[in-house]
Coordinates of C-alpha atoms in Angstrom, one line a residue:
Chain A
X1 CA 171.5 109.2 90.3
X2 CA 172.1 112.7 92.5
X3 CA 175.9 112.8 92.3
X4 CA 175.7 113.9 88.3
X5 CA 178.9 116.0 87.6
X6 CA 179.3 118.2 84.3
X7 CA 182.3 119.7 83.5
X8 CA 181.5 122.6 81.2
X9 CA 183.1 125.4 79.5
X10 CA 182.3 128.7 81.0
X11 CA 179.3 130.9 80.0
X12 CA 179.7 134.4 78.7
X13 CA 177.1 137.3 77.6
X14 CA 174.4 135.7 79.0
X15 CA 174.5 132.2 78.1
X16 CA 175.3 129.2 79.9
X17 CA 177.7 128.2 78.3
X18 CA 179.9 129.3 75.0
X19 CA 180.0 126.0 73.6
X20 CA 177.8 124.8 71.5
X21 CA 178.3 120.7 72.8
X22 CA 178.1 122.2 76.5
X23 CA 174.8 124.3 75.2
X24 CA 173.1 121.2 74.4
X25 CA 174.1 118.5 76.9
X26 CA 173.5 121.4 79.7
X27 CA 170.0 122.5 77.6
X28 CA 168.7 118.7 77.5
X29 CA 169.7 118.2 81.2
X30 CA 167.2 121.6 81.9
X31 CA 164.7 119.8 79.7
X32 CA 165.0 116.6 82.0
X33 CA 165.0 118.4 85.3
X34 CA 167.8 115.8 86.3
X35 CA 169.4 117.5 89.2
X36 CA 173.2 117.8 88.4
X37 CA 176.3 119.9 89.7
X38 CA 177.8 121.9 86.6
X39 CA 181.1 122.7 86.9
X40 CA 183.3 125.2 84.6
X41 CA 186.7 124.0 83.9
X42 CA 189.2 126.0 82.6
X43 CA 191.0 123.3 80.6
X44 CA 189.6 120.5 79.1
X45 CA 193.9 118.4 79.3
X46 CA 192.7 115.9 81.4
X47 CA 189.2 114.8 80.1
X48 CA 188.8 111.7 78.8
X49 CA 189.1 112.9 74.8
X50 CA 190.3 115.7 75.6
X51 CA 187.2 117.6 75.3
X52 CA 184.3 119.6 77.2
X53 CA 181.4 118.6 78.0
X54 CA 181.9 115.9 80.1
X55 CA 179.4 113.8 82.0
X56 CA 180.1 112.0 85.1
X57 CA 178.3 110.0 87.0
X58 CA 180.1 107.3 89.3
X59 CA 182.9 106.0 87.0
X60 CA 180.9 106.0 84.0
X61 CA 182.7 109.5 82.1
X62 CA 180.4 110.7 78.8
X63 CA 181.6 112.9 76.4
X64 CA 179.0 113.8 73.8
X65 CA 175.4 114.6 73.3
X66 CA 174.3 111.5 71.8
X67 CA 176.2 109.2 74.4
X68 CA 174.5 111.8 76.8
X69 CA 170.6 111.2 75.8
X70 CA 170.9 107.5 75.4
X71 CA 172.6 106.9 78.7
X72 CA 169.9 108.6 80.4
X73 CA 167.0 106.8 78.4
X74 CA 168.7 103.4 80.4
X75 CA 167.7 105.0 83.2
X76 CA 164.4 106.3 82.4
X77 CA 165.1 109.7 81.9
X78 CA 164.1 110.7 78.6
X79 CA 162.2 113.7 76.7
X80 CA 161.7 111.9 73.7
X81 CA 159.5 109.4 74.8
X82 CA 156.0 111.6 73.7
X83 CA 157.0 111.5 69.9
X84 CA 156.4 108.5 67.5
X85 CA 158.7 106.5 65.5
X86 CA 157.8 108.6 62.7
X87 CA 158.5 111.7 64.3
X88 CA 161.6 110.2 65.7
X89 CA 162.9 109.7 62.3
X90 CA 162.2 113.1 61.4
X91 CA 163.9 114.6 64.3
X92 CA 167.1 112.3 62.6
X93 CA 166.6 113.8 60.0
X94 CA 166.5 116.6 60.4
X95 CA 169.3 116.6 63.2
X96 CA 171.0 115.7 60.2
X97 CA 170.1 118.2 57.9
X98 CA 171.5 120.7 60.9
X99 CA 174.9 119.2 61.0
X100 CA 175.4 119.1 57.4
X101 CA 174.2 122.9 56.7
X102 CA 174.4 125.0 59.6
X103 CA 177.9 123.4 61.2
X104 CA 180.1 124.3 58.3
X105 CA 179.0 127.6 58.6
X106 CA 179.1 127.7 62.4
X107 CA 182.0 127.1 62.8
X108 CA 183.1 129.8 59.7
X109 CA 181.9 132.0 61.7
X110 CA 183.7 131.7 65.5
X111 CA 186.6 130.5 63.7
X112 CA 187.4 131.0 60.0
X113 CA 186.8 134.5 59.8
X114 CA 190.0 136.2 60.9
X115 CA 188.0 139.5 62.2
X116 CA 186.0 137.1 64.5
X117 CA 188.6 134.5 65.4
X118 CA 191.1 137.3 66.1
X119 CA 188.4 139.9 68.0
X120 CA 185.9 137.4 69.7
X121 CA 186.6 133.6 69.3
X122 CA 190.1 133.7 70.4
X123 CA 190.0 136.7 73.4
X124 CA 187.0 134.7 74.8
X125 CA 188.4 131.3 74.5
X126 CA 191.6 132.8 76.5
X127 CA 189.7 134.0 78.9
X128 CA 187.8 130.2 79.7
X129 CA 191.6 129.1 79.7
X130 CA 193.8 128.5 81.7
X131 CA 198.2 129.3 81.1
X132 CA 199.2 128.3 79.1
X133 CA 196.1 125.8 77.8
X134 CA 195.3 129.6 75.8
X135 CA 198.2 129.3 74.0
X136 CA 197.1 125.8 72.3
X137 CA 193.6 125.1 72.1
X138 CA 192.5 128.4 70.5
X139 CA 194.4 127.6 67.7
X140 CA 194.1 124.3 67.8
X141 CA 190.6 124.7 67.5
X142 CA 190.5 127.1 64.5
X143 CA 193.0 124.9 63.0
X144 CA 190.5 122.2 63.3
X145 CA 187.7 124.1 61.2
X146 CA 189.7 125.0 58.8
X147 CA 190.5 121.3 57.7
X148 CA 186.3 121.1 58.0
X149 CA 185.9 123.8 55.7
X150 CA 188.8 123.1 53.8
X151 CA 188.0 119.1 53.3
X152 CA 184.0 120.4 52.3
X153 CA 184.4 123.2 50.1
X154 CA 187.9 122.8 48.9
X155 CA 186.8 123.5 45.1
X156 CA 186.8 126.6 45.8
X157 CA 189.9 129.2 45.7
X158 CA 188.5 132.2 47.3
X159 CA 187.9 132.1 51.5
X160 CA 185.1 135.3 49.7
X161 CA 183.2 132.6 47.5
X162 CA 183.7 129.9 50.2
X163 CA 182.0 132.1 52.6
X164 CA 179.2 133.1 50.4
X165 CA 178.3 129.5 49.6
X166 CA 178.4 128.8 53.2
X167 CA 176.3 131.0 54.0
X168 CA 173.9 130.5 51.7
X169 CA 173.5 127.4 52.4
X170 CA 173.2 127.9 56.1
X171 CA 170.4 130.5 55.5
X172 CA 168.8 127.6 53.7
X173 CA 168.5 125.8 56.7
X174 CA 167.0 128.5 58.5
X175 CA 164.3 128.8 56.6
X176 CA 163.8 125.6 56.5
X177 CA 164.2 125.4 59.6
X178 CA 161.4 128.4 60.5
X179 CA 159.1 126.7 57.9
X180 CA 159.1 123.6 59.9
X181 CA 158.9 125.0 63.4
X182 CA 155.8 127.4 62.2
X183 CA 154.1 128.9 65.4
X184 CA 154.0 125.9 67.5
X185 CA 155.7 126.3 70.7
X186 CA 158.5 123.1 70.3
X187 CA 159.1 121.6 67.1
X188 CA 157.7 118.1 67.6
X189 CA 154.2 119.1 69.8
X190 CA 154.2 121.5 73.2
X191 CA 156.9 119.4 75.1
X192 CA 160.4 119.7 74.5
X193 CA 162.4 117.2 72.5
X194 CA 165.9 116.7 72.3
X195 CA 166.1 118.3 68.9
X196 CA 165.1 121.1 70.9
X197 CA 168.2 121.4 72.7
X198 CA 169.9 120.8 69.4
X199 CA 168.5 123.6 67.2
X200 CA 168.3 125.8 70.9
X201 CA 172.5 125.5 71.1
X202 CA 173.2 126.7 67.7
X203 CA 170.9 129.0 67.8
X204 CA 171.8 131.2 71.0
X205 CA 175.2 131.2 70.7
X206 CA 174.7 133.2 66.7
X207 CA 171.2 135.6 69.0
X208 CA 173.9 136.6 71.9
X209 CA 177.6 137.2 70.9
X210 CA 178.7 140.1 70.0
X211 CA 180.3 139.2 66.5
X212 CA 182.3 141.5 65.1
X213 CA 181.1 140.1 61.2
X214 CA 177.6 139.5 62.2
X215 CA 176.8 137.9 58.3
X216 CA 175.3 134.9 60.1
X217 CA 174.0 136.0 63.2
X218 CA 172.0 139.2 60.8
X219 CA 170.7 136.1 59.2
X220 CA 169.3 134.0 62.5
X221 CA 168.6 137.5 63.8
X222 CA 165.5 138.2 60.8
X223 CA 164.1 135.2 61.2
X224 CA 160.9 135.8 64.2
X225 CA 159.6 132.4 64.9
X226 CA 163.7 131.2 65.6
X227 CA 163.9 134.2 67.3
X228 CA 160.4 133.4 69.7
X229 CA 161.7 129.5 70.1
X230 CA 165.2 131.0 71.5
X231 CA 164.0 133.7 73.7
X232 CA 160.7 131.1 74.9
X233 CA 163.8 128.2 75.7
X234 CA 166.3 130.9 77.3
X235 CA 163.7 132.6 79.6
X236 CA 162.8 129.1 81.3
X237 CA 165.3 127.0 81.3
X238 CA 168.4 129.9 82.0
X239 CA 166.7 132.6 83.8
X240 CA 169.1 132.5 86.7
X241 CA 171.9 133.1 84.1
X242 CA 170.5 135.4 81.8
X243 CA 169.2 137.5 84.8
X244 CA 172.9 137.5 86.6
X245 CA 174.6 138.6 83.3
X246 CA 172.3 141.8 83.7
X247 CA 172.9 142.1 87.2
X248 CA 176.4 142.2 86.4
X249 CA 176.6 144.6 84.0
X250 CA 173.8 147.6 85.0
X251 CA 176.4 147.5 88.3
X252 CA 179.6 147.5 86.2
X253 CA 178.2 150.4 83.8
X254 CA 176.6 152.1 86.8
X255 CA 179.3 152.5 88.8
X256 CA 182.2 150.7 87.0
X257 CA 184.9 153.5 86.2
X258 CA 187.7 152.3 82.9
X259 CA 189.9 151.2 85.1
X260 CA 187.3 148.4 87.3
X261 CA 186.1 147.7 83.4
X262 CA 189.6 147.4 83.2
X263 CA 190.6 144.6 86.0
X264 CA 186.8 142.8 85.4
X265 CA 187.9 142.2 82.0
X266 CA 191.2 141.1 82.4
X267 CA 191.1 139.3 85.9
X268 CA 194.4 138.4 87.8
X269 CA 196.6 141.5 86.8
X270 CA 199.2 141.4 89.5
X271 CA 199.7 137.3 89.5
X272 CA 200.3 137.7 85.3
X273 CA 202.9 140.6 86.4
X274 CA 204.5 138.6 88.8
X275 CA 204.4 135.8 86.6
X276 CA 205.9 138.0 84.1
X277 CA 208.7 139.6 86.2
X278 CA 209.9 135.7 87.2
X279 CA 209.7 134.3 83.4
X280 CA 211.8 137.7 82.4
X281 CA 214.0 136.8 85.6
X282 CA 214.7 133.2 84.5
X283 CA 215.0 134.2 80.2
X284 CA 217.5 137.2 81.2
X285 CA 219.9 134.6 83.4
X286 CA 219.8 131.4 81.0
X287 CA 221.1 134.1 78.4
X288 CA 223.6 135.3 80.3
X289 CA 224.3 131.2 80.7
X290 CA 224.4 130.3 77.4
X291 CA 226.6 132.9 75.9
X292 CA 229.3 132.6 79.0
X293 CA 229.1 135.0 81.4
X294 CA 230.1 133.9 84.3
X295 CA 232.7 131.5 83.1
X296 CA 233.9 135.3 81.9
X297 CA 234.2 136.5 85.6
X298 CA 236.0 133.8 86.8
X299 CA 238.6 134.7 83.6
X300 CA 238.5 138.0 85.1
X301 CA 239.9 137.1 88.3
X302 CA 242.9 135.2 86.4
X303 CA 243.8 138.7 84.6
X304 CA 243.6 140.8 88.2
X305 CA 245.8 137.5 89.2
X306 CA 248.3 137.6 86.3
X307 CA 248.0 141.9 86.5
X308 CA 249.2 141.5 90.5
X309 CA 252.0 139.6 89.2
X310 CA 253.4 141.9 86.7
X311 CA 252.9 144.3 89.0
X312 CA 255.1 142.0 91.5
X313 CA 257.6 142.4 88.8
X314 CA 257.2 146.0 88.1
X315 CA 258.0 146.8 92.0
X316 CA 261.0 144.4 92.0
X317 CA 262.4 146.5 88.9
Chain B
X1 CA 174.1 138.3 50.5
X2 CA 173.2 140.8 47.7
X3 CA 175.7 139.6 45.1
X4 CA 174.9 136.0 45.6
X5 CA 171.1 136.7 45.0
X6 CA 171.7 138.9 42.3
X7 CA 173.7 136.2 40.4
X8 CA 171.5 133.7 41.5
X9 CA 168.6 136.2 39.8
X10 CA 170.3 136.8 36.6
X11 CA 170.9 132.9 36.0
X12 CA 167.5 132.5 36.8
X13 CA 166.2 134.7 34.2
X14 CA 168.7 133.6 31.7
X15 CA 168.0 130.1 32.1
X16 CA 163.8 130.6 32.3
X17 CA 163.8 132.4 29.1
X18 CA 164.6 128.9 27.1
X19 CA 162.6 125.7 27.3
X20 CA 164.4 122.6 28.1
X21 CA 166.9 121.7 25.1
X22 CA 167.3 118.0 23.3
X23 CA 170.3 118.3 24.0
X24 CA 171.4 117.6 26.8
X25 CA 174.3 115.6 27.9
X26 CA 174.7 114.0 31.4
X27 CA 178.6 113.4 31.7
X28 CA 179.5 110.7 34.3
X29 CA 182.1 107.8 34.6
X30 CA 182.4 104.8 32.4
X31 CA 179.6 102.8 34.3
X32 CA 181.5 99.3 33.3
X33 CA 185.1 99.8 34.3
X34 CA 185.8 102.7 36.0
X35 CA 183.1 104.0 37.8
X36 CA 182.8 103.9 42.2
X37 CA 180.0 103.2 44.5
X38 CA 179.9 106.7 45.6
X39 CA 179.8 108.2 42.2
X40 CA 177.7 105.5 40.5
X41 CA 174.2 106.4 43.4
X42 CA 174.7 110.1 42.8
X43 CA 174.6 109.6 39.3
X44 CA 171.9 107.1 38.9
X45 CA 170.0 109.8 41.2
X46 CA 170.3 112.4 38.7
X47 CA 169.3 110.2 35.8
X48 CA 166.3 109.2 37.9
X49 CA 166.0 112.6 38.3
X50 CA 165.6 113.3 35.3
X51 CA 163.6 110.7 33.9
X52 CA 161.6 111.1 36.7
X53 CA 161.0 115.1 35.6
X54 CA 160.5 113.6 31.8
X55 CA 163.2 115.7 30.7
X56 CA 165.1 114.0 27.4
X57 CA 168.8 113.4 27.9
X58 CA 171.5 111.6 26.9
X59 CA 174.4 110.1 28.9
X60 CA 177.9 110.2 27.6
X61 CA 180.7 108.3 29.8
X62 CA 183.9 110.0 29.7
X63 CA 187.1 108.4 32.0
X64 CA 187.8 112.3 32.9
X65 CA 183.7 113.8 33.4
X66 CA 185.7 114.1 37.2
X67 CA 188.0 117.0 35.9
X68 CA 185.3 118.2 33.7
X69 CA 182.6 118.9 36.5
X70 CA 182.4 122.4 37.4
X71 CA 182.8 121.5 41.0
X72 CA 184.9 118.6 41.2
X73 CA 182.3 115.7 41.7
X74 CA 180.4 113.8 39.0
X75 CA 177.7 113.9 37.4
X76 CA 176.7 116.6 35.9
X77 CA 174.7 118.2 32.9
X78 CA 175.4 120.1 30.2
X79 CA 172.3 122.1 28.9
X80 CA 172.5 124.8 26.5
X81 CA 175.1 127.5 27.7
X82 CA 175.1 126.4 31.5
X83 CA 177.1 123.0 33.4
X84 CA 175.4 122.4 36.4
X85 CA 176.7 119.0 38.3
X86 CA 175.5 117.8 41.5
X87 CA 171.7 116.8 42.1
X88 CA 171.5 119.5 44.5
X89 CA 171.9 122.4 42.1
X90 CA 170.1 120.7 38.9
X91 CA 166.9 120.3 40.8
X92 CA 167.7 124.3 41.6
X93 CA 167.7 124.8 38.1
X94 CA 165.5 123.0 36.3
X95 CA 162.9 124.5 39.0
X96 CA 163.8 127.4 37.2
X97 CA 163.0 126.4 33.7
X98 CA 159.4 125.5 35.5
X99 CA 160.3 121.9 36.3
X100 CA 159.5 120.7 40.1
X101 CA 158.5 117.5 41.7
X102 CA 157.2 119.1 44.6
X103 CA 154.9 122.1 43.6
X104 CA 152.0 120.0 45.6
X105 CA 154.1 120.1 48.4
X106 CA 152.8 122.2 51.6
X107 CA 156.2 124.5 53.1
X108 CA 156.6 122.1 55.8
X109 CA 156.8 118.7 53.4
X110 CA 159.4 120.2 51.4
X111 CA 161.3 121.2 54.7
X112 CA 161.2 117.6 55.8
X113 CA 161.9 116.5 52.1
X114 CA 165.4 118.3 52.6
X115 CA 166.0 117.3 55.7
X116 CA 165.7 113.6 54.3
X117 CA 167.7 114.5 51.5
X118 CA 170.1 115.7 54.0
X119 CA 170.1 112.2 56.1
X120 CA 171.2 110.6 52.8
X121 CA 173.5 113.2 51.7
X122 CA 175.1 112.7 55.3
X123 CA 175.1 109.1 56.0
X124 CA 174.7 106.6 53.3
X125 CA 177.1 109.2 50.9
X126 CA 179.8 108.6 54.0
X127 CA 179.6 105.2 54.5
X128 CA 180.0 104.3 50.9
X129 CA 183.1 106.7 51.0
X130 CA 184.2 104.6 53.9
X131 CA 183.4 101.2 52.2
X132 CA 185.1 102.1 49.5
X133 CA 188.0 103.9 50.3
X134 CA 189.2 102.9 54.0
X135 CA 188.0 99.4 54.5
X136 CA 191.2 97.7 53.3
X137 CA 190.4 94.6 51.9
X138 CA 187.0 96.9 49.7
X139 CA 190.0 99.5 48.6
X140 CA 192.3 97.0 47.6
X141 CA 190.7 94.8 45.4
X142 CA 188.1 96.7 44.0
X143 CA 188.7 100.4 44.5
X144 CA 192.1 100.7 43.8
X145 CA 191.7 98.7 40.5
X146 CA 188.9 100.2 39.0
X147 CA 189.8 103.7 39.8
X148 CA 193.6 103.8 38.2
X149 CA 192.1 101.6 35.6
X150 CA 191.9 104.7 33.0
X151 CA 195.3 105.8 33.6
X152 CA 198.4 105.0 32.0
X153 CA 200.7 103.7 34.6
X154 CA 202.4 105.5 36.9
X155 CA 199.8 108.5 36.6
X156 CA 196.9 105.7 38.4
X157 CA 199.3 104.9 41.0
X158 CA 199.7 109.0 42.2
X159 CA 196.3 109.8 41.1
X160 CA 194.8 107.0 43.4
X161 CA 196.6 107.9 45.8
X162 CA 195.7 111.8 46.0
X163 CA 191.8 110.3 46.3
X164 CA 192.0 108.8 48.6
X165 CA 193.8 111.6 50.9
X166 CA 191.0 114.1 50.1
X167 CA 188.4 111.4 50.9
X168 CA 190.1 110.7 53.8
X169 CA 190.5 114.2 54.6
X170 CA 186.5 114.5 54.1
X171 CA 186.1 111.6 56.2
X172 CA 188.6 113.2 59.4
X173 CA 187.1 116.3 59.0
X174 CA 182.8 114.8 59.9
X175 CA 184.5 112.8 62.3
X176 CA 183.8 109.4 60.7
X177 CA 187.2 108.5 59.9
X178 CA 187.9 107.8 63.6
X179 CA 184.7 105.5 63.3
X180 CA 184.9 102.0 63.2
X181 CA 182.5 99.2 60.9
X182 CA 180.3 98.1 62.9
X183 CA 179.9 102.1 63.9
X184 CA 179.3 102.8 60.2
X185 CA 176.9 100.3 59.9
X186 CA 175.1 101.3 63.0
X187 CA 174.5 104.5 61.6
X188 CA 173.6 103.4 58.3
X189 CA 171.1 101.3 60.5
X190 CA 169.8 103.8 62.1
X191 CA 169.7 105.8 58.9
X192 CA 167.3 103.1 56.9
X193 CA 165.3 102.8 59.7
X194 CA 165.1 106.4 59.6
X195 CA 163.7 106.3 56.0
X196 CA 161.9 103.1 55.7
X197 CA 159.3 104.9 59.0
X198 CA 158.5 107.6 56.8
X199 CA 158.3 105.7 53.8
X200 CA 155.4 103.9 56.0
X201 CA 153.7 101.5 53.0
X202 CA 153.3 104.6 51.0
X203 CA 154.8 103.7 46.8
X204 CA 156.7 107.1 47.2
X205 CA 157.3 109.7 50.3
X206 CA 155.7 112.1 49.2
X207 CA 152.9 109.8 47.1
X208 CA 153.8 111.2 43.8
X209 CA 157.5 110.7 43.2
X210 CA 160.3 113.3 43.8
X211 CA 163.9 114.4 44.3
X212 CA 164.0 112.2 47.4
X213 CA 163.0 109.5 46.0
X214 CA 165.2 109.9 43.1
X215 CA 167.8 109.9 45.6
X216 CA 166.8 106.7 47.7
X217 CA 166.7 105.2 44.5
X218 CA 170.3 106.1 43.2
X219 CA 172.3 105.4 46.5
X220 CA 169.9 101.9 48.0
X221 CA 170.1 100.5 44.4
X222 CA 173.4 100.5 43.9
X223 CA 174.2 99.5 47.5
X224 CA 172.6 96.6 46.6
X225 CA 173.9 95.7 43.4
X226 CA 177.2 96.4 43.1
X227 CA 179.1 93.5 44.1
X228 CA 181.7 94.5 46.7
X229 CA 183.5 92.0 49.2
X230 CA 182.6 93.6 52.2
X231 CA 178.7 92.3 52.2
X232 CA 177.7 93.8 55.0
X233 CA 176.5 97.6 53.5
X234 CA 174.2 95.4 51.6
X235 CA 173.4 93.3 53.8
X236 CA 172.6 96.4 56.4
X237 CA 170.5 98.4 53.8
X238 CA 168.8 94.8 52.1
X239 CA 167.3 93.9 55.6
X240 CA 164.4 97.0 54.4
X241 CA 162.4 95.5 52.5
X242 CA 160.6 99.1 51.6
X243 CA 163.5 100.5 50.3
X244 CA 164.6 97.5 48.3
X245 CA 160.7 97.7 47.4
X246 CA 160.7 101.6 46.8
X247 CA 163.8 101.2 44.1
X248 CA 162.6 98.3 42.3
X249 CA 159.5 100.2 41.9
X250 CA 161.7 103.0 40.0
X251 CA 164.0 100.5 38.1
X252 CA 160.8 98.9 37.0
X253 CA 158.8 102.5 35.9
X254 CA 161.0 104.8 34.7
X255 CA 164.3 102.2 33.6
X256 CA 163.0 98.6 31.9
X257 CA 164.6 99.4 29.1
X258 CA 162.3 97.3 26.7

C-alpha cells in the first residue's frame, strides 16, 4: 500500500493537474489520505491505454477514475461508506447528469472553441508534452472532442448554434448542482465523497484557467455556493500547490525582466536551438543528395580531365 | 447568453397566451412494422407524460416522422404553430403553458429529478442503441429489417447503413462502442439498481406522477415487452420488480383502452 504511484499531466495556474481525469483521481486520493507518489509525465505514449492518469500499485495499472475507486474500495479505502444506498443512487444519477450536460460544454470550451484552443489549450498541452509528442497529441485530443460534439449535436449545422445549445445546457446543469448543494459543506453531509471529487475536477479548471473566450467559466464564477465549494476543497487539499504558484508568480513579477519571463515561458531554449540547427543541417544535406549534387562534383572532375586532354592536344598542335 | 434567453422569452410569451389546443398531434413511426426499441421507448415516454398532464393529443404515424422532426429524433408534437420534439423540450413547452407535474416539488427535489432523468437518457438509451445497432444478432434479424421495411430497395439498404454509422459514431463518442455486451448489461444493472433504490416501495418517485415516472415507464415497459433475439437486456431489467410494477401501474392507469 505504500508504493502507490500516480502518473499525471502536469499542473498549471495553481492547479495540481490540467487534466480533468487526473484531477479527479488526485482529489480522491487526497480525500482518502493514502500516501501516493505523484509523477508528472511528459508523454502518455507508453501508458497502457495511451491516456493519463495511470495509477500503479505493484504490477497493477489502473487508467480511469471508476477503476481507481473500485480498486481502493477493495483495499478498504473508501470515502463513500457514510452514504446510504439511496444517497449512493443519487450520487450515480448526478454523475451521469454532469456527464451528459456539463462534459460536452467542458470539451467544447477547451478543444472546439478555436480561440481557446489556439491561445490556451494547445500551448498548455504542448508545454506539458515532450518533443515530438507535442505535435501529435493536442490535435488528436481536439479531433476526439470535435467528433463528440458532432455526434451529439450534429443536427445543428452552425457551430455558433451548437455553442449556444451546449452552454445553455451546461448552465442549467450548474444551476441544478448549485440547488442540490445548497449551503452544505459537501454534497452528501459534512464528509467528502467520490462525487465531490468529480464535481471539483470539473469546476476547478474553469475557475483557474485564463480562457480567452470565457463564456462557460463566467457561468461557473457567477454561482456563489459552487465558488465557495471549489475554494474550500482547494484550500483543504491543494494548498501547497496554490501557495507555490502564488509564490512563483510573486517572485516573477517583482524580479523578472522581460527575458526572464520569456525564459520561464519557453524552457530548454538552447537545446531547441541546437536541435533546430541539426535538423536544418540534415534537411539541407538530404536535399543536396536528392538533387544529385555530389554526382555533379564527380562529373566536374571528369570534365576537368577532358579539358586537360584538350589542353594537351592544343599543346601538340 | 442574452440572445438565447431573448428567444426563449419570446417563445414563452407567445405560447403562454394560447391555451392547449384540441388538435395537437404526436408524430411517430409505424408502431407495428417500423419502430425500433429506442424510438419506441421515447415515444411511449412522451405519450405517458401528456396523458399524465391530461393534455389531449392524437397519435399520427408517419413513416418519415424522423425526417419531419426538427431535431431529427422522434417523437415530436405539433401544437398550433409550434413543432416541439423530444421529451425535455416538450416538458418545457407544457410548463410554459402553465401545465407542470413538478410544481409541488422543492428545488432540491427538482434537481434530483433532472439527475435521474439524465441517468436514464445516458445509460438506458445508450444500452438500447447498443443492443439494436451493435449486437450482430439483433441488428441482422430485427433492426435491419424493420428499419428498411418502409423504403424501396436499394434506398432501404443505404438508409439503414447511414443510420447505423450515425449511431455508431454517437456510441464511439460516448465510449460505449468499445464496451462488451457484459459491460453494457452491468451498467444497465447499476442504473436499474439506483432507480429502484430511489423508488423504494413508493408508488411514484416523488409521491405524485412526474416526467421522471413517464420516462421510466417508457423505457422499462418497452424493454420488457419488446421481443428481441438478445433476451439479456430484458432479463436484466425484469429482475427489478419495483420498476416493473411501476411500469404496469402507469400502463393500467393511463393506457388501458377500455
